[in-house]
C-alpha cells in the first residue's frame, strides 16, 4: 500500500469574514485511519459528533436553537493536486428536552470526571436501562429441565462459591458440568455407556438472553446488616469480559482430538469443572458491607457435540473455529445434523454476603 502525506488547513471565520485561527497539521495515510473516507461519485459518509460543552451547558428545556457551521476547510495533498474546498455547513434547528428519568449518578460523575465524560457515562447507563427493560422478562427465564432434547446427553450444572466475599476483593465461582446419561423421550434420565465430546465455549462465554450467569442483589438495611427485605431482589447486569477484537483472517481447522483446551470428553458420571473469576468491578459500584448477592447459572446450548471420545472416535475430527480459536464453531454450523445439546440452569443458586 502506498503511503501518502496530507496537510490541511482549518480556517475559522466569523459571519463577517474575519479569520479567527489557522493550523496546518500533517496526516500520514497508511491503510487505516478513522477520519479518512474513500468516496466514489454520488457517495456519502455520515457520522455523529457531540454538541460542544460550552453550548450544551447553556441549553434550556423547551427552548429552540439554531446550530450553524461557520468553519470552512481546505484540504491539500502534497502531490500537486488542486486543493479540495469544503464550504460552510447548513443550519440545524432543534428544541432542547430533558430526559424523563434523571440519571442518579450524574452529579457525582460530573464532579469527578467532568461534563463530557459524564455525558458518555450517562449514555451508557441509559442504553443499559433500555436493554434491561426490553429483555428483562426473557432474561429471568432460566432454561428449564423440560427443554432438554430427547436422545441427547443428560447434562446437569451446579455452582459453588464462598459464602462471604471481602469488600474490594475478587472471587472465584466454580461451575461443574456433570454427564449423567441420556435424555429419554419423556425428558427423564436413561442410563447409557456412551461417552461424549463437546465444545466448551458456550459454558465459558454464553451469549443468549436466557443463558449464562445472572446476579441479584439484596441491599443491606440501614438498621441492621442481617435484616433484609425478601421481596426486594434487584437484578444486576454482570459486565461483559469480552475484549475488543478485529480479526480478518479466515477460520482455522482444529483437530478435536488434539485441542484439550476447547473440547472435553466425559463418560457417564464424570464432571468437567470451570472456574470463573469475578473481579470486584463485576459488582455494583455502590456495594456496601452486608449486601447479599445471589448468583445462578441459567443454562446454555452447546454449539458442537458428538458421541465418542477425543482419543478414539474424534482423534481425526476437524472443525473450523474463528482465527482467534476461542470462539463458536464456524463449521459445521448445524452440529453435523445432530440435535441441540441443551443444558438447563443450575438447580441451586449460591448466595454470598459482602464482609469487611
Tab-separated table of C-alpha atoms in Angstrom:
chain	number	residue	atom	x	y	z
A	1	UNK	CA	0.000	0.000	0.000
A	2	UNK	CA	1.280	3.444	-0.946
A	3	UNK	CA	1.962	5.774	1.960
A	4	UNK	CA	0.947	9.355	1.352
A	5	UNK	CA	1.144	12.503	3.458
A	6	UNK	CA	-1.653	15.063	3.580
A	7	UNK	CA	-1.505	18.535	5.011
A	8	UNK	CA	-4.637	20.564	5.553
A	9	UNK	CA	-5.627	23.946	6.863
A	10	UNK	CA	-8.586	24.653	9.142
A	11	UNK	CA	-9.799	28.236	8.946
A	12	UNK	CA	-12.395	29.518	11.392
A	13	UNK	CA	-14.155	32.724	10.434
A	14	UNK	CA	-16.893	34.887	11.846
A	15	UNK	CA	-20.022	35.672	9.800
A	16	UNK	CA	-18.273	38.906	8.763
A	17	UNK	CA	-15.293	37.031	7.326
A	18	UNK	CA	-12.619	37.765	9.942
A	19	UNK	CA	-10.101	34.942	10.347
A	20	UNK	CA	-10.006	33.516	13.885
A	21	UNK	CA	-7.451	30.702	13.737
A	22	UNK	CA	-5.285	28.730	11.334
A	23	UNK	CA	-3.482	25.400	11.676
A	24	UNK	CA	-1.551	23.093	9.329
A	25	UNK	CA	-1.321	19.584	10.838
A	26	UNK	CA	0.015	16.618	8.874
A	27	UNK	CA	-1.591	13.220	8.419
A	28	UNK	CA	0.045	10.020	7.133
A	29	UNK	CA	-2.168	7.633	5.142
A	30	UNK	CA	-1.099	4.061	5.877
A	31	UNK	CA	-4.069	1.771	5.471
A	32	UNK	CA	-6.412	2.636	8.322
A	33	UNK	CA	-7.414	5.986	9.726
A	34	UNK	CA	-10.816	6.655	11.361
A	35	UNK	CA	-11.125	10.162	9.918
A	36	UNK	CA	-10.408	9.314	6.284
A	37	UNK	CA	-13.100	8.114	3.896
A	38	UNK	CA	-12.983	6.846	0.332
A	39	UNK	CA	-15.928	8.106	-1.716
A	40	UNK	CA	-16.955	7.448	-5.300
A	41	UNK	CA	-19.094	9.922	-7.284
A	42	UNK	CA	-22.507	10.116	-5.641
A	43	UNK	CA	-21.227	8.538	-2.446
A	44	UNK	CA	-21.598	9.986	1.024
A	45	UNK	CA	-20.442	9.419	4.568
A	46	UNK	CA	-22.362	10.047	7.768
A	47	UNK	CA	-21.103	10.333	11.326
A	48	UNK	CA	-22.202	11.818	14.633
A	49	UNK	CA	-20.451	14.285	16.906
A	50	UNK	CA	-21.405	15.568	20.370
A	51	UNK	CA	-22.546	19.131	20.905
A	52	UNK	CA	-19.696	21.151	22.372
A	53	UNK	CA	-19.724	21.533	26.126
A	54	UNK	CA	-19.948	25.335	26.029
A	55	UNK	CA	-23.210	25.090	24.073
A	56	UNK	CA	-24.600	22.028	25.830
A	57	UNK	CA	-24.364	23.633	29.268
A	58	UNK	CA	-26.400	26.656	28.122
A	59	UNK	CA	-29.378	24.693	26.803
A	60	UNK	CA	-32.723	25.436	28.444
A	61	UNK	CA	-35.503	22.864	28.353
A	62	UNK	CA	-38.219	23.817	25.860
A	63	UNK	CA	-36.150	26.470	24.064
A	64	UNK	CA	-35.464	26.181	20.321
A	65	UNK	CA	-31.941	26.638	18.952
A	66	UNK	CA	-30.214	27.055	15.596
A	67	UNK	CA	-26.832	25.412	15.140
A	68	UNK	CA	-24.740	26.918	12.343
A	69	UNK	CA	-21.414	25.756	10.945
A	70	UNK	CA	-19.152	28.713	10.162
A	71	UNK	CA	-15.933	26.747	9.691
A	72	UNK	CA	-14.750	26.317	6.116
A	73	UNK	CA	-11.953	23.844	5.413
A	74	UNK	CA	-9.306	23.350	2.769
A	75	UNK	CA	-7.582	20.018	2.145
A	76	UNK	CA	-4.332	19.877	0.202
A	77	UNK	CA	-2.304	16.877	-0.925
A	78	UNK	CA	1.472	17.079	-1.294
A	79	UNK	CA	1.311	15.725	-4.825
A	80	UNK	CA	0.433	18.736	-6.956
A	81	UNK	CA	-3.338	18.281	-6.998
A	82	UNK	CA	-5.566	21.319	-6.530
A	83	UNK	CA	-6.949	21.857	-3.015
A	84	UNK	CA	-10.325	20.416	-2.056
A	85	UNK	CA	-12.525	23.109	-0.547
A	86	UNK	CA	-15.391	22.168	1.747
A	87	UNK	CA	-17.933	25.018	2.022
A	88	UNK	CA	-19.619	26.125	5.190
A	89	UNK	CA	-22.312	23.819	6.505
A	90	UNK	CA	-26.044	24.319	6.706
A	91	UNK	CA	-28.207	25.298	9.660
A	92	UNK	CA	-29.685	22.719	12.031
A	93	UNK	CA	-32.614	23.536	14.336
A	94	UNK	CA	-33.629	21.627	17.451
A	95	UNK	CA	-35.575	22.013	20.693
A	96	UNK	CA	-33.884	21.191	23.993
A	97	UNK	CA	-35.601	18.493	26.043
A	98	UNK	CA	-34.863	16.875	29.390
A	99	UNK	CA	-34.737	13.115	29.946
A	100	UNK	CA	-37.859	11.793	31.651
A	101	UNK	CA	-35.823	9.897	34.258
A	102	UNK	CA	-32.688	11.631	35.609
A	103	UNK	CA	-29.518	9.578	35.950
A	104	UNK	CA	-28.905	9.186	39.705
A	105	UNK	CA	-25.131	9.243	39.288
A	106	UNK	CA	-24.951	12.373	37.128
A	107	UNK	CA	-23.822	14.901	39.746
A	108	UNK	CA	-21.151	12.663	41.262
A	109	UNK	CA	-19.776	11.607	37.876
A	110	UNK	CA	-19.644	15.180	36.546
A	111	UNK	CA	-17.840	16.381	39.678
A	112	UNK	CA	-15.321	13.570	39.362
A	113	UNK	CA	-14.790	13.250	35.599
A	114	UNK	CA	-16.119	16.454	34.043
A	115	UNK	CA	-19.086	17.320	31.848
A	116	UNK	CA	-18.131	15.451	28.664
A	117	UNK	CA	-17.208	12.163	30.331
A	118	UNK	CA	-20.371	12.377	32.410
A	119	UNK	CA	-22.328	12.594	29.140
A	120	UNK	CA	-20.633	9.415	27.924
A	121	UNK	CA	-21.358	7.599	31.184
A	122	UNK	CA	-24.985	8.723	31.130
A	123	UNK	CA	-25.479	7.482	27.559
A	124	UNK	CA	-24.101	4.091	28.577
A	125	UNK	CA	-26.357	3.985	31.631
A	126	UNK	CA	-29.449	4.837	29.575
A	127	UNK	CA	-28.563	2.242	26.933
A	128	UNK	CA	-28.219	-0.391	29.649
A	129	UNK	CA	-31.548	0.621	31.209
A	130	UNK	CA	-33.290	0.358	27.839
A	131	UNK	CA	-31.729	-3.032	27.115
A	132	UNK	CA	-32.758	-4.372	30.513
A	133	UNK	CA	-36.290	-3.055	30.076
A	134	UNK	CA	-36.673	-4.722	26.685
A	135	UNK	CA	-35.176	-8.051	27.725
A	136	UNK	CA	-35.980	-8.346	31.430
A	137	UNK	CA	-38.725	-10.950	31.025
A	138	UNK	CA	-36.651	-13.126	28.710
A	139	UNK	CA	-33.560	-12.898	30.895
A	140	UNK	CA	-35.391	-14.068	34.007
A	141	UNK	CA	-36.483	-17.331	32.422
A	142	UNK	CA	-33.746	-19.865	33.060
A	143	UNK	CA	-33.561	-22.844	30.696
A	144	UNK	CA	-35.883	-25.477	32.168
A	145	UNK	CA	-35.449	-29.239	32.564
A	146	UNK	CA	-38.295	-29.806	30.090
A	147	UNK	CA	-36.285	-28.110	27.357
A	148	UNK	CA	-33.785	-30.950	27.173
A	149	UNK	CA	-33.818	-32.644	23.774
A	150	UNK	CA	-34.554	-36.407	23.708
A	151	UNK	CA	-31.697	-38.710	22.627
A	152	UNK	CA	-29.057	-36.153	23.639
A	153	UNK	CA	-26.690	-36.302	26.628
A	154	UNK	CA	-28.311	-35.629	30.012
A	155	UNK	CA	-26.090	-32.903	31.490
A	156	UNK	CA	-26.579	-31.026	34.758
A	157	UNK	CA	-24.890	-27.920	36.150
A	158	UNK	CA	-24.046	-26.976	39.728
A	159	UNK	CA	-22.473	-23.848	41.223
A	160	UNK	CA	-20.146	-23.298	44.151
A	161	UNK	CA	-18.699	-20.108	45.625
A	162	UNK	CA	-17.646	-18.755	49.050
A	163	UNK	CA	-20.473	-17.690	51.358
A	164	UNK	CA	-18.684	-14.415	52.172
A	165	UNK	CA	-16.668	-12.058	49.966
A	166	UNK	CA	-14.324	-9.424	51.476
A	167	UNK	CA	-15.142	-5.914	50.273
A	168	UNK	CA	-12.944	-4.916	47.329
A	169	UNK	CA	-11.684	-8.438	46.574
A	170	UNK	CA	-12.146	-10.653	43.532
A	171	UNK	CA	-13.709	-14.096	43.983
A	172	UNK	CA	-13.956	-17.434	42.185
A	173	UNK	CA	-17.119	-19.277	41.172
A	174	UNK	CA	-16.944	-22.953	40.237
A	175	UNK	CA	-19.300	-24.341	37.586
A	176	UNK	CA	-19.491	-28.135	37.489
A	177	UNK	CA	-20.863	-29.851	34.389
A	178	UNK	CA	-21.957	-33.434	35.112
A	179	UNK	CA	-22.688	-36.016	32.408
A	180	UNK	CA	-25.363	-38.298	33.873
A	181	UNK	CA	-26.696	-40.298	30.933
A	182	UNK	CA	-29.220	-39.980	28.115
A	183	UNK	CA	-32.364	-37.825	27.803
A	184	UNK	CA	-35.405	-40.067	27.282
A	185	UNK	CA	-38.465	-39.251	25.181
A	186	UNK	CA	-40.171	-38.081	28.390
A	187	UNK	CA	-37.171	-35.908	29.351
A	188	UNK	CA	-36.174	-38.319	32.103
A	189	UNK	CA	-32.717	-39.769	32.720
A	190	UNK	CA	-31.806	-43.009	30.967
A	191	UNK	CA	-28.633	-44.998	31.509
A	192	UNK	CA	-26.086	-45.282	28.718
A	193	UNK	CA	-22.494	-46.378	28.325
A	194	UNK	CA	-21.645	-43.956	25.532
A	195	UNK	CA	-19.139	-41.185	26.182
A	196	UNK	CA	-19.466	-37.699	24.713
A	197	UNK	CA	-17.175	-34.958	23.415
A	198	UNK	CA	-18.308	-31.336	23.387
A	199	UNK	CA	-17.098	-27.791	22.743
A	200	UNK	CA	-16.756	-25.803	25.989
A	201	UNK	CA	-17.103	-22.276	24.563
A	202	UNK	CA	-20.801	-21.837	25.398
A	203	UNK	CA	-20.127	-22.531	29.065
A	204	UNK	CA	-17.292	-20.027	29.213
A	205	UNK	CA	-18.901	-17.275	27.104
A	206	UNK	CA	-22.677	-17.880	26.886
A	207	UNK	CA	-24.357	-15.281	24.690
A	208	UNK	CA	-28.116	-15.880	24.680
A	209	UNK	CA	-30.576	-13.726	26.617
A	210	UNK	CA	-31.518	-16.687	28.813
A	211	UNK	CA	-28.058	-18.166	29.100
A	212	UNK	CA	-25.050	-17.693	31.340
A	213	UNK	CA	-24.647	-16.234	34.811
A	214	UNK	CA	-27.202	-13.939	36.441
A	215	UNK	CA	-26.675	-11.897	39.591
A	216	UNK	CA	-29.248	-10.483	42.007
A	217	UNK	CA	-28.653	-8.197	44.951
A	218	UNK	CA	-30.464	-7.599	48.221
A	219	UNK	CA	-29.411	-4.296	49.782
A	220	UNK	CA	-28.351	-4.029	53.413
A	221	UNK	CA	-30.889	-2.332	55.612
A	222	UNK	CA	-29.661	0.796	57.330
A	223	UNK	CA	-30.785	-0.503	60.730
A	224	UNK	CA	-29.155	-3.931	60.596
A	225	UNK	CA	-26.790	-5.734	58.242
A	226	UNK	CA	-28.637	-9.022	58.747
A	227	UNK	CA	-32.178	-7.759	58.157
A	228	UNK	CA	-33.326	-7.989	54.541
A	229	UNK	CA	-36.465	-7.434	52.547
A	230	UNK	CA	-37.145	-10.796	50.884
A	231	UNK	CA	-39.271	-9.115	48.216
A	232	UNK	CA	-36.537	-6.715	47.149
A	233	UNK	CA	-34.085	-8.569	44.950
A	234	UNK	CA	-32.729	-6.430	42.112
A	235	UNK	CA	-31.061	-7.973	39.091
A	236	UNK	CA	-27.668	-6.561	38.231
A	237	UNK	CA	-26.050	-6.987	34.822
A	238	UNK	CA	-22.610	-8.519	35.104
A	239	UNK	CA	-20.222	-6.521	32.876
A	240	UNK	CA	-19.015	-8.349	29.775
A	241	UNK	CA	-15.443	-9.564	29.960
A	242	UNK	CA	-15.010	-9.814	26.208
A	243	UNK	CA	-12.154	-7.810	24.735
A	244	UNK	CA	-12.423	-5.674	21.599
A	245	UNK	CA	-11.064	-7.552	18.609
A	246	UNK	CA	-10.859	-7.036	14.859
A	247	UNK	CA	-9.688	-10.141	13.008
A	248	UNK	CA	-9.964	-10.584	9.252
A	249	UNK	CA	-8.101	-13.880	8.938
A	250	UNK	CA	-10.154	-16.874	7.753
A	251	UNK	CA	-11.352	-19.580	10.165
A	252	UNK	CA	-8.799	-22.210	11.122
A	253	UNK	CA	-9.027	-26.002	11.101
A	254	UNK	CA	-8.848	-27.502	14.577
A	255	UNK	CA	-8.437	-31.193	15.293
A	256	UNK	CA	-10.860	-32.060	18.084
A	257	UNK	CA	-8.675	-34.876	19.371
A	258	UNK	CA	-5.716	-32.538	19.910
A	259	UNK	CA	-7.464	-29.470	21.352
A	260	UNK	CA	-7.890	-30.214	25.057
A	261	UNK	CA	-8.374	-26.507	25.851
A	262	UNK	CA	-11.620	-26.108	23.911
A	263	UNK	CA	-13.021	-29.652	23.750
A	264	UNK	CA	-13.721	-32.128	26.554
A	265	UNK	CA	-14.618	-35.819	26.702
A	266	UNK	CA	-16.822	-37.116	29.526
A	267	UNK	CA	-18.001	-40.583	30.438
A	268	UNK	CA	-21.168	-41.186	32.432
A	269	UNK	CA	-20.685	-39.927	35.980
A	270	UNK	CA	-17.702	-37.715	35.131
A	271	UNK	CA	-17.548	-33.958	35.721
A	272	UNK	CA	-15.928	-31.073	33.880
A	273	UNK	CA	-15.163	-28.065	36.064
A	274	UNK	CA	-14.891	-24.427	35.019
A	275	UNK	CA	-13.558	-21.860	37.483
A	276	UNK	CA	-14.630	-18.337	36.605
A	277	UNK	CA	-13.045	-15.377	38.344
A	278	UNK	CA	-15.183	-12.323	39.023
A	279	UNK	CA	-13.342	-9.070	39.684
A	280	UNK	CA	-14.695	-6.708	42.317
A	281	UNK	CA	-15.721	-4.442	39.433
A	282	UNK	CA	-18.267	-7.134	38.467
A	283	UNK	CA	-20.380	-5.980	41.429
A	284	UNK	CA	-22.263	-2.653	41.582
A	285	UNK	CA	-20.190	0.426	42.397
A	286	UNK	CA	-22.342	1.195	45.444
A	287	UNK	CA	-21.911	-2.223	47.072
A	288	UNK	CA	-21.575	-1.922	50.860
A	289	UNK	CA	-20.884	-4.258	53.762
A	290	UNK	CA	-23.863	-6.509	54.413
A	291	UNK	CA	-25.193	-6.568	50.854
A	292	UNK	CA	-26.278	-10.086	49.877
A	293	UNK	CA	-25.850	-11.407	46.333
A	294	UNK	CA	-27.421	-14.428	44.679
A	295	UNK	CA	-25.714	-15.978	41.662
A	296	UNK	CA	-27.262	-18.546	39.346
A	297	UNK	CA	-26.264	-20.275	36.115
A	298	UNK	CA	-29.236	-20.037	33.753
A	299	UNK	CA	-28.062	-22.778	31.404
A	300	UNK	CA	-26.749	-22.792	27.855
A	301	UNK	CA	-26.952	-24.514	24.460
A	302	UNK	CA	-23.770	-26.195	23.217
A	303	UNK	CA	-22.869	-25.378	19.609
A	304	UNK	CA	-20.962	-28.631	18.888
A	305	UNK	CA	-21.057	-32.108	20.460
A	306	UNK	CA	-20.886	-35.743	19.364
A	307	UNK	CA	-20.808	-39.238	20.751
A	308	UNK	CA	-17.376	-40.759	21.281
A	309	UNK	CA	-14.064	-39.695	22.795
A	310	UNK	CA	-11.254	-37.414	21.712
A	311	UNK	CA	-8.790	-40.292	21.996
A	312	UNK	CA	-10.605	-42.617	19.586
A	313	UNK	CA	-13.676	-41.578	17.554
A	314	UNK	CA	-12.667	-37.906	17.297
A	315	UNK	CA	-8.930	-38.231	17.088
A	316	UNK	CA	-9.075	-37.017	13.467
A	317	UNK	CA	-12.319	-34.997	13.565
A	318	UNK	CA	-11.754	-31.475	12.222
A	319	UNK	CA	-13.954	-28.433	12.821
A	320	UNK	CA	-13.444	-24.798	11.921
A	321	UNK	CA	-13.039	-22.163	14.631
A	322	UNK	CA	-12.509	-18.388	14.286
A	323	UNK	CA	-8.906	-17.367	13.698
A	324	UNK	CA	-8.592	-16.428	17.378
A	325	UNK	CA	-9.719	-20.022	18.216
A	326	UNK	CA	-11.590	-19.218	21.460
A	327	UNK	CA	-14.917	-18.674	19.734
A	328	UNK	CA	-18.010	-20.519	18.477
A	329	UNK	CA	-17.668	-23.320	15.940
A	330	UNK	CA	-17.876	-21.848	12.431
A	331	UNK	CA	-18.169	-25.133	10.510
A	332	UNK	CA	-20.240	-27.247	10.770
A	333	UNK	CA	-22.913	-24.664	11.508
A	334	UNK	CA	-25.592	-27.258	12.339
A	335	UNK	CA	-23.570	-29.555	14.618
A	336	UNK	CA	-23.376	-32.083	11.793
A	337	UNK	CA	-27.150	-32.574	11.813
A	338	UNK	CA	-27.244	-33.783	15.423
A	339	UNK	CA	-29.919	-32.338	17.755
A	340	UNK	CA	-29.139	-29.394	20.016
A	341	UNK	CA	-27.492	-30.125	23.355
A	342	UNK	CA	-29.490	-28.071	25.859
A	343	UNK	CA	-28.112	-27.721	29.386
A	344	UNK	CA	-30.698	-26.451	31.921
A	345	UNK	CA	-29.876	-23.915	34.593
A	346	UNK	CA	-28.325	-24.913	37.894
A	347	UNK	CA	-30.862	-26.333	40.328
A	348	UNK	CA	-29.429	-24.367	43.225
A	349	UNK	CA	-28.360	-20.754	43.424
A	350	UNK	CA	-25.374	-19.662	45.511
A	351	UNK	CA	-25.573	-16.723	47.907
A	352	UNK	CA	-22.751	-14.671	49.355
A	353	UNK	CA	-22.535	-11.703	51.695
A	354	UNK	CA	-20.068	-8.820	51.434
A	355	UNK	CA	-17.955	-8.543	54.581
A	356	UNK	CA	-15.169	-6.266	55.778
